[in-house]
Short mmCIF file of C-alpha atoms and ligand atoms in Angstrom, two decimals:
data_model
loop_
_atom_site.label_atom_id
_atom_site.label_comp_id
_atom_site.label_asym_id
_atom_site.label_seq_id
_atom_site.Cartn_x
_atom_site.Cartn_y
_atom_site.Cartn_z
CA MET A 1 121.23 110.62 128.22
CA THR A 2 120.35 114.56 128.11
CA SER A 3 118.09 115.59 125.37
CA GLN A 4 121.04 116.98 123.38
CA GLN A 5 122.96 113.64 123.41
CA ARG A 6 120.30 111.55 122.43
CA LYS A 7 119.60 114.35 119.25
CA ILE A 8 123.34 113.83 118.01
CA ARG A 9 123.17 109.54 118.99
CA LYS A 10 119.74 110.32 116.42
CA MET A 11 121.91 112.59 114.36
CA LEU A 12 124.69 110.04 113.95
CA ALA A 13 122.35 107.17 113.25
CA ASP A 14 120.49 109.31 110.14
CA LYS A 15 124.15 110.22 108.74
CA GLU A 16 125.08 106.35 109.23
CA GLY A 17 127.68 108.04 111.37
CA ILE A 18 130.01 107.48 114.41
CA LEU A 19 131.57 108.79 116.70
CA LEU A 20 134.42 108.43 118.27
CA VAL A 21 136.11 110.14 121.03
CA HIS A 22 139.49 110.18 123.04
CA PHE A 23 139.99 109.76 126.67
CA TYR A 24 140.89 112.92 127.13
CA ALA A 25 137.59 114.53 125.66
CA ARG A 26 134.78 116.28 127.46
CA PRO A 27 132.51 113.24 130.32
CA GLU A 28 129.70 115.18 128.69
CA VAL A 29 130.94 113.42 124.71
CA GLN A 30 132.68 110.83 125.86
CA GLU A 31 129.42 109.80 127.15
CA ILE A 32 127.83 108.86 123.73
CA ALA A 33 130.57 107.67 122.19
CA ASP A 34 130.29 105.14 119.64
CA VAL A 35 134.79 104.20 120.24
CA LEU A 36 136.17 105.91 123.67
CA GLY A 37 139.68 105.03 123.10
CA ASP A 38 143.47 106.13 122.33
CA SER A 39 144.44 107.03 119.16
CA LEU A 40 146.02 104.05 118.26
CA LEU A 41 142.05 102.26 118.42
CA LEU A 42 140.52 105.17 117.24
CA ALA A 43 142.62 105.14 113.61
CA GLN A 44 141.76 101.45 113.75
CA SER A 45 138.17 101.81 114.02
CA ALA A 46 138.27 104.34 111.35
CA ALA A 47 139.89 101.66 109.27
CA SER A 48 138.10 99.14 109.79
CA SER A 49 134.45 101.04 110.19
CA ASP A 50 131.56 100.73 107.35
CA ALA A 51 130.11 104.70 108.67
CA LYS A 52 129.15 106.58 105.82
CA VAL A 53 130.16 110.10 108.50
CA ILE A 54 133.13 110.13 110.90
CA VAL A 55 132.73 112.40 113.75
CA PHE A 56 135.73 112.95 115.44
CA ALA A 57 135.82 114.47 119.18
CA GLY A 58 140.01 114.72 119.46
CA VAL A 59 142.58 116.83 117.78
CA HIS A 60 143.19 117.48 114.33
CA PHE A 61 145.93 114.62 113.70
CA MET A 62 143.67 112.34 114.82
CA ALA A 63 140.61 113.34 112.42
CA GLN A 64 143.72 113.67 109.68
CA SER A 65 144.56 110.13 110.27
CA ALA A 66 141.10 108.39 110.04
CA ALA A 67 140.75 110.69 106.92
CA MET A 68 143.63 109.07 104.96
CA LEU A 69 142.74 105.93 106.79
CA SER A 70 139.32 106.25 105.03
CA PRO A 71 139.32 108.68 102.58
CA GLN A 72 135.43 107.52 100.97
CA LYS A 73 134.42 108.18 104.25
CA THR A 74 133.65 112.04 105.66
CA ILE A 75 135.58 112.90 108.61
CA LEU A 76 134.28 115.94 110.73
CA LEU A 77 135.93 117.36 113.02
CA PRO A 78 134.02 120.09 114.64
CA ARG A 79 136.13 122.37 115.41
CA VAL A 80 139.08 122.92 113.01
CA ASP A 81 141.12 124.71 116.02
CA ALA A 82 141.67 121.89 118.47
CA GLY A 83 144.91 121.43 117.30
CA CYS A 84 148.06 119.10 119.21
CA PRO A 85 150.70 121.96 120.02
CA LEU A 86 153.05 118.59 120.05
CA ALA A 87 152.43 117.78 116.70
CA ASP A 88 153.46 121.63 115.53
CA MET A 89 157.15 120.72 116.86
CA ALA A 90 158.30 119.25 113.99
CA ASP A 91 157.96 120.49 110.44
CA ALA A 92 158.86 118.42 106.99
CA ALA A 93 160.99 121.27 106.35
CA SER A 94 163.06 120.56 109.12
CA VAL A 95 162.87 116.87 109.27
CA LYS A 96 164.58 116.57 105.28
CA LYS A 97 166.27 118.61 106.72
CA MET A 98 167.68 115.78 109.69
CA LYS A 99 167.31 112.51 107.20
CA MET A 100 170.09 114.47 105.04
CA GLU A 101 172.58 114.57 108.61
CA GLU A 102 170.50 111.00 109.77
CA PRO A 103 170.77 109.52 105.63
CA ASP A 104 170.78 105.48 107.15
CA ALA A 105 168.68 106.46 110.41
CA VAL A 106 164.42 104.70 110.45
CA PHE A 107 162.56 107.80 110.64
CA MET A 108 159.77 106.96 113.54
CA ALA A 109 156.82 109.29 113.66
CA TYR A 110 154.79 109.61 116.83
CA VAL A 111 150.86 109.39 115.39
CA ASN A 112 150.91 113.31 117.37
CA SER A 113 152.80 114.68 114.43
CA THR A 114 150.83 116.53 111.02
CA ALA A 115 149.97 114.24 108.31
CA GLU A 116 152.72 115.98 106.61
CA VAL A 117 155.69 114.99 108.96
CA LYS A 118 154.05 111.48 108.53
CA ALA A 119 154.77 111.53 105.29
CA GLU A 120 158.82 111.91 105.65
CA SER A 121 158.49 109.15 108.22
CA ASP A 122 159.12 105.18 108.19
CA ILE A 123 156.58 104.06 110.55
CA CYS A 124 154.24 106.13 112.67
CA CYS A 125 154.09 105.16 116.59
CA THR A 126 151.26 106.03 119.25
CA SER A 127 152.74 105.73 122.99
CA SER A 128 151.13 102.67 123.94
CA ASN A 129 152.47 100.64 120.56
CA ALA A 130 156.19 102.41 120.40
CA LEU A 131 157.89 99.52 122.69
CA LYS A 132 156.54 97.02 119.45
CA ILE A 133 157.29 99.12 116.95
CA ILE A 134 161.19 99.81 117.64
CA LYS A 135 161.13 96.22 117.82
CA THR A 136 160.16 95.06 114.09
CA LEU A 137 163.46 97.92 113.45
CA PRO A 138 166.34 96.32 111.74
CA PRO A 139 168.59 96.58 115.70
CA ALA A 140 171.51 98.13 113.48
CA LYS A 141 169.50 100.70 113.09
CA LYS A 142 169.24 104.10 114.31
CA VAL A 143 165.97 105.97 115.04
CA VAL A 144 165.04 109.40 115.17
CA MET A 145 162.13 108.98 116.74
CA LEU A 146 159.70 112.63 116.54
CA PRO A 147 158.10 115.08 117.90
CA ASP A 148 158.52 114.12 120.91
CA GLY A 149 161.84 113.52 123.11
CA ASN A 150 160.72 112.29 126.04
CA LEU A 151 158.60 110.08 124.40
CA ALA A 152 162.05 108.97 121.88
CA ARG A 153 164.40 109.00 125.16
CA HIS A 154 161.87 106.50 127.92
CA VAL A 155 161.67 103.95 124.76
CA ALA A 156 165.69 104.33 124.47
CA SER A 157 165.60 103.67 128.30
CA VAL A 158 163.48 100.52 127.80
CA THR A 159 165.25 98.96 124.96
CA GLY A 160 168.74 99.81 124.87
CA ARG A 161 168.22 101.14 121.54
CA GLN A 162 170.27 104.68 120.02
CA ILE A 163 168.13 106.94 119.57
CA ILE A 164 167.89 110.41 117.95
CA ALA A 165 165.27 112.36 120.27
CA TRP A 166 163.14 115.18 118.42
CA LYS A 167 163.50 118.79 120.67
CA GLY A 168 159.76 118.68 120.96
CA CYS A 169 157.52 117.92 123.97
CA CYS A 170 153.67 117.96 124.92
CA PRO A 171 153.46 121.03 127.11
CA ILE A 172 150.70 119.62 129.29
CA HIS A 173 153.02 116.42 130.16
CA GLN A 174 156.00 118.84 130.72
CA ALA A 175 155.06 120.42 133.34
CA LEU A 176 154.25 118.24 135.40
CA THR A 177 157.10 118.50 138.43
CA VAL A 178 158.57 116.33 140.31
CA GLU A 179 157.58 118.58 142.75
CA GLU A 180 154.64 117.96 142.71
CA VAL A 181 154.88 114.21 141.84
CA ARG A 182 156.94 114.16 145.90
CA GLU A 183 153.77 116.04 147.36
CA CYS A 184 151.04 113.41 145.52
CA LYS A 185 153.80 111.00 147.09
CA GLN A 186 153.63 112.59 150.43
CA LYS A 187 149.94 113.11 150.54
CA TYR A 188 148.77 109.47 149.81
CA PRO A 189 152.18 107.00 150.14
CA GLN A 190 150.14 104.13 149.68
CA ALA A 191 149.13 104.76 145.80
CA PRO A 192 151.34 104.49 143.62
CA PHE A 193 152.47 106.90 140.89
CA ALA A 194 151.34 106.22 137.18
CA ALA A 195 152.56 108.35 134.42
CA HIS A 196 152.38 108.69 130.82
CA PRO A 197 155.76 108.60 128.83
CA GLU A 198 155.53 111.84 127.56
CA CYS A 199 156.61 113.76 131.33
CA ARG A 200 159.83 114.08 131.52
CA GLN A 201 162.84 111.36 132.31
CA GLU A 202 163.07 112.43 136.32
CA VAL A 203 159.06 112.80 136.97
CA LEU A 204 158.84 109.00 134.99
CA ALA A 205 161.89 108.12 137.28
CA LEU A 206 159.46 108.22 140.25
CA ALA A 207 156.37 106.39 138.39
CA ASP A 208 155.57 102.84 139.63
CA PHE A 209 153.93 102.07 136.36
CA VAL A 210 154.64 103.89 132.79
CA GLY A 211 152.47 103.36 129.80
CA SER A 212 150.04 105.09 127.82
CA THR A 213 146.33 105.87 128.37
CA SER A 214 144.91 102.57 127.34
CA ALA A 215 148.20 100.94 129.82
CA ILE A 216 147.59 103.10 132.50
CA ILE A 217 143.71 102.11 132.37
CA ARG A 218 144.47 98.50 132.36
CA PHE A 219 147.02 98.92 135.21
CA ALA A 220 144.33 100.79 137.18
CA ARG A 221 141.77 97.93 137.06
CA GLU A 222 144.55 94.69 137.77
CA THR A 223 146.30 97.09 140.72
CA ASN A 224 145.53 96.06 144.63
CA ALA A 225 145.78 99.45 145.38
CA ASN A 226 142.61 101.50 145.43
CA GLN A 227 144.34 104.91 144.98
CA ILE A 228 146.86 106.10 142.18
CA ILE A 229 148.31 108.94 141.59
CA ILE A 230 147.35 109.52 137.83
CA GLY A 231 150.00 111.05 135.39
CA THR A 232 148.15 112.51 132.80
CA GLU A 233 145.65 114.10 131.49
CA GLU A 234 142.42 114.47 133.39
CA GLY A 235 140.14 113.11 131.02
CA ILE A 236 141.48 109.80 131.45
CA LEU A 237 139.51 109.92 135.34
CA THR A 238 136.49 110.26 133.66
CA GLU A 239 137.29 106.24 132.31
CA LEU A 240 139.21 105.33 135.41
CA GLN A 241 136.25 106.19 137.87
CA LYS A 242 134.07 104.66 135.44
CA GLN A 243 135.79 101.58 135.43
CA ASN A 244 136.50 101.21 138.87
CA PRO A 245 134.15 102.57 141.31
CA GLY A 246 135.82 102.03 144.11
CA LYS A 247 139.13 103.48 143.48
CA ILE A 248 140.12 106.99 144.23
CA PHE A 249 142.27 108.82 141.04
CA ILE A 250 144.74 111.35 142.40
CA PRO A 251 145.62 113.89 139.24
CA ALA A 252 149.60 114.33 139.86
CA SER A 253 149.04 118.26 139.11
CA PRO A 254 145.65 120.54 138.39
CA SER A 255 147.48 121.89 135.43
CA LEU A 256 147.16 118.61 134.02
CA VAL A 257 144.57 120.27 131.46
CA CYS A 258 144.64 120.15 128.21
CA ILE A 259 142.87 123.09 126.52
CA ASP A 260 142.43 121.34 122.61
CA MET A 261 141.02 118.30 124.07
CA LYS A 262 138.47 120.59 125.36
CA LYS A 263 138.09 122.45 122.77
CA ILE A 264 134.96 119.71 121.51
CA THR A 265 131.71 120.67 123.05
CA LEU A 266 127.89 118.88 122.33
CA ASP A 267 126.91 121.68 120.43
CA ASP A 268 129.77 122.02 118.37
CA ILE A 269 128.62 118.06 117.55
CA GLU A 270 125.34 118.94 116.95
CA ARG A 271 126.36 121.78 114.93
CA SER A 272 128.44 119.61 112.90
CA LEU A 273 126.53 117.76 112.51
CA GLU A 274 123.83 119.64 111.23
CA THR A 275 125.82 121.71 108.26
CA MET A 276 128.17 118.43 107.73
CA GLN A 277 131.21 121.28 108.42
CA PRO A 278 134.57 121.43 108.89
CA VAL A 279 135.39 118.27 107.14
CA ILE A 280 139.03 116.91 107.13
CA THR A 281 140.96 115.98 104.07
CA VAL A 282 145.14 115.39 103.33
CA PRO A 283 146.36 116.24 100.25
CA ARG A 284 146.09 112.95 97.66
CA ASP A 285 150.29 113.35 97.74
CA ILE A 286 150.86 113.80 101.33
CA GLY A 287 148.03 111.60 102.15
CA LYS A 288 149.40 108.47 99.70
CA ALA A 289 153.23 108.34 101.76
CA ALA A 290 151.55 109.43 105.07
CA LYS A 291 149.09 106.57 104.58
CA ASN A 292 152.16 104.33 104.26
CA ALA A 293 153.68 105.34 107.97
CA LEU A 294 150.45 104.41 109.05
CA ASP A 295 149.57 101.07 107.86
CA ARG A 296 153.35 99.92 108.40
CA MET A 297 152.22 100.60 112.01
CA LEU A 298 148.90 99.07 111.94
CA THR A 299 150.32 95.88 110.28
CA ALA A 300 153.32 95.62 113.12
CA SER A 301 150.85 96.47 115.43
O1 CIZ B 1 148.79 108.02 121.50
C1 CIZ B 1 146.88 108.32 122.27
O2 CIZ B 1 145.77 108.51 121.92
C2 CIZ B 1 147.80 109.73 122.95
C3 CIZ B 1 147.87 111.04 122.89
C4 CIZ B 1 147.93 109.73 124.82
C5 CIZ B 1 147.85 107.75 124.64
O3 CIZ B 1 148.46 107.37 125.22
O4 CIZ B 1 147.28 107.42 125.09
#
């Protein structure tokens, strides 16, 4: 540990705080996490922890979820501008409009959405539990999945459910092309390709495994292959390499880098713990409705 990492750990201990870090965050931040995980694990950890302060090294929607699940705790997001372009592709007014057009449908919001959009939705899901959550919904019901159209199409193709896919996407996963994957496969013919369901359908069609970050990490641990092509944000490589020092992980494209997920640095965390800012809160009325959708997901997970 560097002296700055030690200092941050001491500040966290003094303030009875914990640091929740997403797999896509910077390696030096991942190294000092209390919990390193995907948004589902981080949401569950925020809800169950008895810490007074939660420092979130992820993006805004994740800190918002923590604030709704733990209203009595102080939730710090060291860079308030760490956003999610995918989450911004759905707004409450458009969801309200769609609800009028599809009055009988169940609205299932990916956690990568704003609190306002969650508040308009019936239930949330993450990429790690979407297939499980959809099975809890009445089979005859049409489902509107938002805001990620690729995840919606993937869930529809695996389950055979009638799903209306919102027209949103993660620009990072969307940018991965069939040509890039084919090139990697040609270069590493023995390597299976593990892809995130936020990738385009034609890219997923080339995958040997499709799953969330935590599922890709499990797949990498369990497969006998010692070279694996990774089709998700490159931050995951830190944990993959740590858990599998003998295996080689090949990013499917050099462009799989999310600048928002990389915004929070050790300096930002230190400053945030010094100033106890920026605090993330959610207006009470929105928070209550959004928390219902999150709670339904957590109960079903
Ligand atoms: O749900 C998450 O944490 C995200 C953004 C990706 C994943 O697959 O874990």
